[in-house]
Structure formats: structure tokens, C-alpha cells
Amino acid sequence: ARLHEHDVPASLVNGYVDMITDEQAAANGYILEIDHPQFGPMKIVGPHVQFSEMPAVVGQAAPLFGQHTREVLLEAGYSTEEIDTLAANGAVLCAPPAE
């Protein structure tokens, strides 16, 4: 109200629950359903900016905790044996490989 009194444009910002239940957000295509490998079908907030010549795309569900640990550590120069030792000692979590 104070912003409007001074002609400052303002509006409410939806939280996650508000967003996924908002009819206008759904009509605008902001709510997507993805299939998460562990949790099944999930509604998520998709890209809120849409361009006619370069549409935004949601590629996949968020990774599981530890899903890319091995890959990242290998890229950082750790050997497979070092990563196995770190995981065995509880220093890192390595999710089992995807089936």
C-alpha cells in the first residue's frame, strides 16, 4: 500500500504453493510436470520467461544427492581408488549408478 501511495509499481510475489495452485500460472504454462526417478511425477515451476524464437526447456529432474559426486571428483583429478576411499570413510556420498 505504501508503494502504491507513491506511484511505485509493485505486486505480490507468489511462493511455491501459491504458484502451483494459481490458475493463471498454469494457463501461462509456468507449471510443468516432470517424472522424477525417485519421487515419480512432480509439479514444478518452469521457466517464467518465454521467448518466441528460443523457448526455454526444462531438461530433467534435479539430481539426487550424491548423483554426480564420482563424475565431478574424476574431473577434478581424483582417481577411482581415492574416490572409493573418500566414500568408504564417509567424506563424500556417491549415489549408486543409475540402472
C-alpha positions as MATLAB code, in Angstrom:
seq = 'ARLHEHDVPASLVNGYVDMITDEQAAANGYILEIDHPQFGPMKIVGPHVQFSEMPAVVGQAAPLFGQHTREVLLEAGYSTEEIDTLAANGAVLCAPPAE';
ca = [
       0.000    0.000    0.000;
       2.832    2.442    0.830;
       4.468    1.864   -2.543;
       1.206    2.436   -4.399;
       0.662    5.684   -2.463;
       3.870    6.961   -4.086;
       3.121    5.561   -7.568;
       5.777    2.850   -7.299;
       4.758   -0.214   -9.316;
       4.572   -3.267   -7.088;
       2.798   -6.576   -6.812;
       2.757   -9.653   -4.633;
       5.286  -12.406   -5.236;
       3.889  -15.921   -5.155;
       5.513  -18.600   -3.042;
       5.858  -22.155   -4.373;
       2.489  -23.409   -3.111;
       0.749  -20.278   -4.383;
       2.403  -20.665   -7.761;
       1.455  -24.297   -8.386;
      -2.168  -23.641   -7.442;
      -2.516  -20.394   -9.415;
      -4.830  -20.795  -12.428;
      -3.119  -18.012  -14.371;
       0.320  -19.548  -13.836;
      -0.986  -22.848  -15.204;
      -2.640  -21.111  -18.167;
       0.664  -19.368  -18.965;
       2.500  -22.696  -18.964;
       4.618  -21.884  -15.913;
       3.763  -25.145  -14.146;
       5.307  -28.297  -15.587;
       5.055  -31.918  -14.588;
       8.227  -33.984  -14.675;
       8.904  -37.597  -13.821;
      11.483  -37.759  -11.038;
      13.353  -41.097  -10.879;
      12.891  -41.405   -7.103;
       9.680  -39.484   -6.379;
       7.615  -40.057   -9.539;
       5.505  -37.352  -11.176;
       6.113  -33.878   -9.709;
       4.749  -30.446  -10.474;
       7.491  -27.857  -10.746;
       7.697  -24.187  -11.566;
       9.066  -23.982  -15.095;
      10.760  -21.121  -16.909;
       8.879  -17.888  -16.274;
      10.329  -16.068  -19.254;
       9.294  -17.279  -22.674;
      10.869  -16.232  -25.961;
       9.220  -16.917  -29.301;
      12.422  -17.846  -31.117;
      14.233  -19.623  -28.292;
      11.838  -21.435  -25.974;
      13.128  -22.349  -22.530;
      13.124  -26.066  -21.791;
      13.407  -27.995  -18.540;
      15.671  -30.910  -19.364;
      15.410  -33.218  -16.380;
      14.590  -33.568  -12.714;
      17.002  -32.270  -10.094;
      19.827  -34.727   -9.414;
      19.728  -36.995   -6.401;
      22.086  -36.194   -3.534;
      25.487  -37.574   -4.482;
      24.398  -38.499   -8.008;
      27.296  -36.713   -9.720;
      29.952  -36.957   -7.000;
      32.117  -39.505   -8.803;
      31.899  -37.645  -12.095;
      32.865  -34.309  -10.505;
      35.735  -35.779   -8.480;
      37.094  -37.633  -11.523;
      37.053  -34.337  -13.440;
      38.879  -32.697  -10.525;
      41.683  -35.251  -10.862;
      40.832  -37.819   -8.175;
      41.362  -41.470   -9.053;
      38.626  -44.080   -8.734;
      40.504  -45.585   -5.764;
      40.736  -42.204   -4.000;
      37.023  -41.608   -4.512;
      36.218  -45.090   -3.185;
      38.327  -44.332   -0.080;
      36.612  -40.968    0.453;
      33.203  -42.639    0.135;
      34.176  -45.528    2.453;
      35.338  -43.015    5.087;
      32.099  -41.019    4.823;
      33.815  -37.920    3.445;
      31.625  -37.908    0.332;
      28.367  -39.526   -0.711;
      28.313  -41.331   -4.017;
      24.869  -42.382   -5.156;
      24.683  -45.820   -6.768;
      24.897  -45.728  -10.574;
      21.594  -45.324  -12.430;
      20.135  -48.519  -13.827;
];
